[in-house]
């Protein structure tokens, strides 16, 4: 995986957490939500955890359940790029929230019970719909692949298959 792809993946993880927070807590503006989630501090905490453990060890999975072997030796420019892309995705989803939600809901009702969709799966699907369909920041197949990856990390055992199925149905319905 290229360095740019790694940075984008990290940005998606941050954006996912912001979208998930939005689903659980209403925020009047995207800026207010961004203030509640200090992404830069999260990266610093992660770096501090590695330094405490001698750089070679992975951080405590209880504190950072989503982290695998990511090279955190980020330059300032890379850190800014990660945070900027995460904020860009979040602001875009926030701005088009009704349209994103409608696209997801429209493709769920005929095949899956809405109670099957938990908040994290909904957030992952929303992120992929926005990134791959609405903003076209990445090809749709990349958005789906990244969503399945996020579902493996953040979701339940059934989440990857479910997320892939919903996004596949959305892609076919376009």
PDB file of C-alpha atoms in Angstrom:
ATOM      1  CA  UNK A   1       0.000   0.000   0.000  1.00  0.00           C
ATOM      2  CA  UNK A   2       1.384   3.408  -0.940  1.00  0.00           C
ATOM      3  CA  UNK A   3       2.129   6.057   1.657  1.00  0.00           C
ATOM      4  CA  UNK A   4      -0.689   8.240   0.290  1.00  0.00           C
ATOM      5  CA  UNK A   5      -3.127   5.338   0.616  1.00  0.00           C
ATOM      6  CA  UNK A   6      -1.973   4.790   4.219  1.00  0.00           C
ATOM      7  CA  UNK A   7      -2.546   8.457   5.005  1.00  0.00           C
ATOM      8  CA  UNK A   8      -5.987   8.412   3.403  1.00  0.00           C
ATOM      9  CA  UNK A   9      -6.893   5.266   5.364  1.00  0.00           C
ATOM     10  CA  UNK A  10      -5.899   6.967   8.614  1.00  0.00           C
ATOM     11  CA  UNK A  11      -7.949  10.022   7.597  1.00  0.00           C
ATOM     12  CA  UNK A  12     -10.977   7.791   6.942  1.00  0.00           C
ATOM     13  CA  UNK A  13     -10.647   6.296  10.418  1.00  0.00           C
ATOM     14  CA  UNK A  14     -10.738   9.771  11.927  1.00  0.00           C
ATOM     15  CA  UNK A  15     -13.628  10.836   9.677  1.00  0.00           C
ATOM     16  CA  UNK A  16     -15.521   7.667  10.602  1.00  0.00           C
ATOM     17  CA  UNK A  17     -15.195   8.489  14.282  1.00  0.00           C
ATOM     18  CA  UNK A  18     -16.521  11.989  13.611  1.00  0.00           C
ATOM     19  CA  UNK A  19     -19.478  10.669  11.600  1.00  0.00           C
ATOM     20  CA  UNK A  20     -20.207   8.119  14.319  1.00  0.00           C
ATOM     21  CA  UNK A  21     -20.107  10.895  16.906  1.00  0.00           C
ATOM     22  CA  UNK A  22     -22.541  12.902  14.781  1.00  0.00           C
ATOM     23  CA  UNK A  23     -24.920   9.933  14.754  1.00  0.00           C
ATOM     24  CA  UNK A  24     -24.828   9.716  18.545  1.00  0.00           C
ATOM     25  CA  UNK A  25     -24.710  13.385  19.436  1.00  0.00           C
ATOM     26  CA  UNK A  26     -26.324  16.258  17.626  1.00  0.00           C
ATOM     27  CA  UNK A  27     -23.972  19.112  16.851  1.00  0.00           C
ATOM     28  CA  UNK A  28     -25.237  22.337  15.332  1.00  0.00           C
ATOM     29  CA  UNK A  29     -22.205  22.701  13.075  1.00  0.00           C
ATOM     30  CA  UNK A  30     -19.356  20.714  11.627  1.00  0.00           C
ATOM     31  CA  UNK A  31     -16.873  23.080  13.277  1.00  0.00           C
ATOM     32  CA  UNK A  32     -18.362  22.395  16.716  1.00  0.00           C
ATOM     33  CA  UNK A  33     -18.103  18.657  16.126  1.00  0.00           C
ATOM     34  CA  UNK A  34     -14.494  19.023  14.985  1.00  0.00           C
ATOM     35  CA  UNK A  35     -13.691  20.915  18.189  1.00  0.00           C
ATOM     36  CA  UNK A  36     -15.120  18.010  20.212  1.00  0.00           C
ATOM     37  CA  UNK A  37     -12.848  15.514  18.450  1.00  0.00           C
ATOM     38  CA  UNK A  38      -9.256  16.704  18.537  1.00  0.00           C
ATOM     39  CA  UNK A  39      -7.786  14.459  15.830  1.00  0.00           C
ATOM     40  CA  UNK A  40      -4.334  15.929  16.259  1.00  0.00           C
ATOM     41  CA  UNK A  41      -4.406  15.057  19.961  1.00  0.00           C
ATOM     42  CA  UNK A  42      -5.444  11.501  19.096  1.00  0.00           C
ATOM     43  CA  UNK A  43      -2.395  11.161  16.862  1.00  0.00           C
ATOM     44  CA  UNK A  44      -0.180  12.597  19.625  1.00  0.00           C
ATOM     45  CA  UNK A  45      -1.631  10.178  22.205  1.00  0.00           C
ATOM     46  CA  UNK A  46      -0.900   7.321  19.830  1.00  0.00           C
ATOM     47  CA  UNK A  47       2.671   8.534  19.316  1.00  0.00           C
ATOM     48  CA  UNK A  48       3.137   8.964  23.087  1.00  0.00           C
ATOM     49  CA  UNK A  49       1.909   5.434  23.711  1.00  0.00           C
ATOM     50  CA  UNK A  50       4.525   4.040  21.339  1.00  0.00           C
ATOM     51  CA  UNK A  51       7.316   6.087  22.862  1.00  0.00           C
ATOM     52  CA  UNK A  52       6.378   4.823  26.338  1.00  0.00           C
ATOM     53  CA  UNK A  53       6.471   1.245  25.058  1.00  0.00           C
ATOM     54  CA  UNK A  54       9.857   1.623  23.388  1.00  0.00           C
ATOM     55  CA  UNK A  55       8.776   2.569  19.824  1.00  0.00           C
ATOM     56  CA  UNK A  56       8.671  -1.008  18.561  1.00  0.00           C
ATOM     57  CA  UNK A  57       5.559  -2.164  20.401  1.00  0.00           C
ATOM     58  CA  UNK A  58       2.026  -1.552  19.227  1.00  0.00           C
ATOM     59  CA  UNK A  59      -0.161   0.591  21.491  1.00  0.00           C
ATOM     60  CA  UNK A  60      -2.596  -0.833  24.017  1.00  0.00           C
ATOM     61  CA  UNK A  61      -5.513  -2.333  22.063  1.00  0.00           C
ATOM     62  CA  UNK A  62      -7.934  -1.129  24.750  1.00  0.00           C
ATOM     63  CA  UNK A  63      -6.968   2.466  24.052  1.00  0.00           C
ATOM     64  CA  UNK A  64      -6.479   2.085  20.297  1.00  0.00           C
ATOM     65  CA  UNK A  65      -8.546  -0.900  19.103  1.00  0.00           C
ATOM     66  CA  UNK A  66      -8.403   0.161  15.448  1.00  0.00           C
ATOM     67  CA  UNK A  67      -4.658   0.545  15.110  1.00  0.00           C
ATOM     68  CA  UNK A  68      -2.618  -2.025  13.317  1.00  0.00           C
ATOM     69  CA  UNK A  69       0.979  -1.610  12.205  1.00  0.00           C
ATOM     70  CA  UNK A  70       0.813   1.974  10.942  1.00  0.00           C
ATOM     71  CA  UNK A  71       4.043   3.907  10.646  1.00  0.00           C
ATOM     72  CA  UNK A  72       3.388   6.933  12.799  1.00  0.00           C
ATOM     73  CA  UNK A  73       6.567   8.759  11.920  1.00  0.00           C
ATOM     74  CA  UNK A  74       4.500  11.399  10.169  1.00  0.00           C
ATOM     75  CA  UNK A  75       5.998  14.609   8.962  1.00  0.00           C
ATOM     76  CA  UNK A  76       4.105  17.765   9.822  1.00  0.00           C
ATOM     77  CA  UNK A  77       2.873  17.915   6.227  1.00  0.00           C
ATOM     78  CA  UNK A  78       1.586  14.323   6.403  1.00  0.00           C
ATOM     79  CA  UNK A  79      -0.127  14.982   9.735  1.00  0.00           C
ATOM     80  CA  UNK A  80      -1.787  18.043   8.243  1.00  0.00           C
ATOM     81  CA  UNK A  81      -2.821  16.021   5.185  1.00  0.00           C
ATOM     82  CA  UNK A  82      -4.444  13.299   7.329  1.00  0.00           C
ATOM     83  CA  UNK A  83      -6.344  15.748   9.470  1.00  0.00           C
ATOM     84  CA  UNK A  84      -7.316  17.946   6.527  1.00  0.00           C
ATOM     85  CA  UNK A  85      -8.733  15.016   4.519  1.00  0.00           C
ATOM     86  CA  UNK A  86     -10.613  13.692   7.552  1.00  0.00           C
ATOM     87  CA  UNK A  87     -12.135  17.112   8.131  1.00  0.00           C
ATOM     88  CA  UNK A  88     -12.958  17.484   4.433  1.00  0.00           C
ATOM     89  CA  UNK A  89     -14.811  14.157   4.417  1.00  0.00           C
ATOM     90  CA  UNK A  90     -16.632  14.981   7.625  1.00  0.00           C
ATOM     91  CA  UNK A  91     -17.654  18.460   6.487  1.00  0.00           C
ATOM     92  CA  UNK A  92     -18.895  17.052   3.183  1.00  0.00           C
ATOM     93  CA  UNK A  93     -20.979  14.365   4.887  1.00  0.00           C
ATOM     94  CA  UNK A  94     -22.302  16.934   7.342  1.00  0.00           C
ATOM     95  CA  UNK A  95     -23.247  19.318   4.526  1.00  0.00           C
ATOM     96  CA  UNK A  96     -25.006  16.567   2.509  1.00  0.00           C
ATOM     97  CA  UNK A  97     -26.179  14.510   5.496  1.00  0.00           C
ATOM     98  CA  UNK A  98     -29.813  14.269   4.356  1.00  0.00           C
ATOM     99  CA  UNK A  99     -28.827  13.143   0.853  1.00  0.00           C
ATOM    100  CA  UNK A 100     -26.340  10.591   2.200  1.00  0.00           C
ATOM    101  CA  UNK A 101     -28.899   9.238   4.674  1.00  0.00           C
ATOM    102  CA  UNK A 102     -31.551   9.057   1.957  1.00  0.00           C
ATOM    103  CA  UNK A 103     -29.246   7.100  -0.373  1.00  0.00           C
ATOM    104  CA  UNK A 104     -28.488   4.615   2.394  1.00  0.00           C
ATOM    105  CA  UNK A 105     -32.109   4.297   3.574  1.00  0.00           C
ATOM    106  CA  UNK A 106     -33.440   3.866   0.033  1.00  0.00           C
ATOM    107  CA  UNK A 107     -31.221   0.820  -0.534  1.00  0.00           C
ATOM    108  CA  UNK A 108     -31.843  -0.722   2.851  1.00  0.00           C
ATOM    109  CA  UNK A 109     -35.616  -0.811   3.067  1.00  0.00           C
ATOM    110  CA  UNK A 110     -36.286  -3.331   0.323  1.00  0.00           C
ATOM    111  CA  UNK A 111     -33.727  -5.889   1.448  1.00  0.00           C
ATOM    112  CA  UNK A 112     -32.597  -5.426   5.045  1.00  0.00           C
ATOM    113  CA  UNK A 113     -34.450  -4.620   8.228  1.00  0.00           C
ATOM    114  CA  UNK A 114     -33.484  -1.186   9.463  1.00  0.00           C
ATOM    115  CA  UNK A 115     -32.897  -2.520  12.987  1.00  0.00           C
ATOM    116  CA  UNK A 116     -30.034  -4.607  11.594  1.00  0.00           C
ATOM    117  CA  UNK A 117     -28.128  -1.432  10.856  1.00  0.00           C
ATOM    118  CA  UNK A 118     -26.165  -0.311  13.883  1.00  0.00           C
ATOM    119  CA  UNK A 119     -24.582   3.109  14.217  1.00  0.00           C
ATOM    120  CA  UNK A 120     -21.067   2.112  13.229  1.00  0.00           C
ATOM    121  CA  UNK A 121     -22.209   0.239  10.102  1.00  0.00           C
ATOM    122  CA  UNK A 122     -24.399   3.202   9.162  1.00  0.00           C
ATOM    123  CA  UNK A 123     -21.474   5.569   9.637  1.00  0.00           C
ATOM    124  CA  UNK A 124     -19.158   3.388   7.527  1.00  0.00           C
ATOM    125  CA  UNK A 125     -21.725   3.134   4.730  1.00  0.00           C
ATOM    126  CA  UNK A 126     -22.378   6.885   4.862  1.00  0.00           C
ATOM    127  CA  UNK A 127     -18.670   7.632   4.573  1.00  0.00           C
ATOM    128  CA  UNK A 128     -18.318   5.355   1.535  1.00  0.00           C
ATOM    129  CA  UNK A 129     -21.436   6.790  -0.150  1.00  0.00           C
ATOM    130  CA  UNK A 130     -20.141  10.305   0.291  1.00  0.00           C
ATOM    131  CA  UNK A 131     -16.543   9.593  -0.709  1.00  0.00           C
ATOM    132  CA  UNK A 132     -17.258   7.267  -3.642  1.00  0.00           C
ATOM    133  CA  UNK A 133     -20.563   8.533  -5.048  1.00  0.00           C
ATOM    134  CA  UNK A 134     -21.369  12.053  -3.963  1.00  0.00           C
ATOM    135  CA  UNK A 135     -17.957  13.740  -3.897  1.00  0.00           C
ATOM    136  CA  UNK A 136     -16.232  11.206  -6.186  1.00  0.00           C
ATOM    137  CA  UNK A 137     -12.977  11.734  -4.293  1.00  0.00           C
ATOM    138  CA  UNK A 138     -12.079   8.100  -4.993  1.00  0.00           C
ATOM    139  CA  UNK A 139     -13.466   5.482  -7.383  1.00  0.00           C
ATOM    140  CA  UNK A 140     -16.523   3.712  -5.965  1.00  0.00           C
ATOM    141  CA  UNK A 141     -14.739   0.341  -5.806  1.00  0.00           C
ATOM    142  CA  UNK A 142     -12.024   1.931  -3.639  1.00  0.00           C
ATOM    143  CA  UNK A 143     -14.646   3.482  -1.346  1.00  0.00           C
ATOM    144  CA  UNK A 144     -16.327   0.087  -0.972  1.00  0.00           C
ATOM    145  CA  UNK A 145     -13.038  -1.699  -0.320  1.00  0.00           C
ATOM    146  CA  UNK A 146     -12.058   0.865   2.326  1.00  0.00           C
ATOM    147  CA  UNK A 147     -15.508   0.626   3.916  1.00  0.00           C
ATOM    148  CA  UNK A 148     -15.169  -3.146   4.227  1.00  0.00           C
ATOM    149  CA  UNK A 149     -11.743  -2.644   5.815  1.00  0.00           C
ATOM    150  CA  UNK A 150     -13.217  -0.166   8.325  1.00  0.00           C
ATOM    151  CA  UNK A 151     -16.050  -2.601   9.056  1.00  0.00           C
ATOM    152  CA  UNK A 152     -13.503  -5.312   9.876  1.00  0.00           C
ATOM    153  CA  UNK A 153     -11.724  -2.987  12.296  1.00  0.00           C
ATOM    154  CA  UNK A 154     -14.634  -1.142  13.928  1.00  0.00           C
ATOM    155  CA  UNK A 155     -17.696  -3.317  13.314  1.00  0.00           C
ATOM    156  CA  UNK A 156     -19.019  -6.665  14.441  1.00  0.00           C
ATOM    157  CA  UNK A 157     -18.229 -10.037  12.891  1.00  0.00           C
ATOM    158  CA  UNK A 158     -21.096  -9.562  10.427  1.00  0.00           C
ATOM    159  CA  UNK A 159     -20.296  -5.952   9.552  1.00  0.00           C
ATOM    160  CA  UNK A 160     -17.886  -6.488   6.625  1.00  0.00           C
ATOM    161  CA  UNK A 161     -20.321  -8.695   4.713  1.00  0.00           C
ATOM    162  CA  UNK A 162     -23.262  -6.446   5.537  1.00  0.00           C
ATOM    163  CA  UNK A 163     -21.445  -3.229   4.567  1.00  0.00           C
ATOM    164  CA  UNK A 164     -20.233  -4.818   1.324  1.00  0.00           C
ATOM    165  CA  UNK A 165     -23.762  -5.999   0.509  1.00  0.00           C
ATOM    166  CA  UNK A 166     -25.397  -2.631   1.110  1.00  0.00           C
ATOM    167  CA  UNK A 167     -22.727  -0.727  -0.818  1.00  0.00           C
ATOM    168  CA  UNK A 168     -22.854  -3.268  -3.657  1.00  0.00           C
ATOM    169  CA  UNK A 169     -26.598  -2.765  -3.889  1.00  0.00           C
ATOM    170  CA  UNK A 170     -26.156   1.005  -3.889  1.00  0.00           C
ATOM    171  CA  UNK A 171     -23.501   0.726  -6.632  1.00  0.00           C
ATOM    172  CA  UNK A 172     -25.723  -1.490  -8.784  1.00  0.00           C
ATOM    173  CA  UNK A 173     -28.673   0.899  -8.312  1.00  0.00           C
ATOM    174  CA  UNK A 174     -26.817   3.901  -9.645  1.00  0.00           C
TER     175      UNK A 174
END
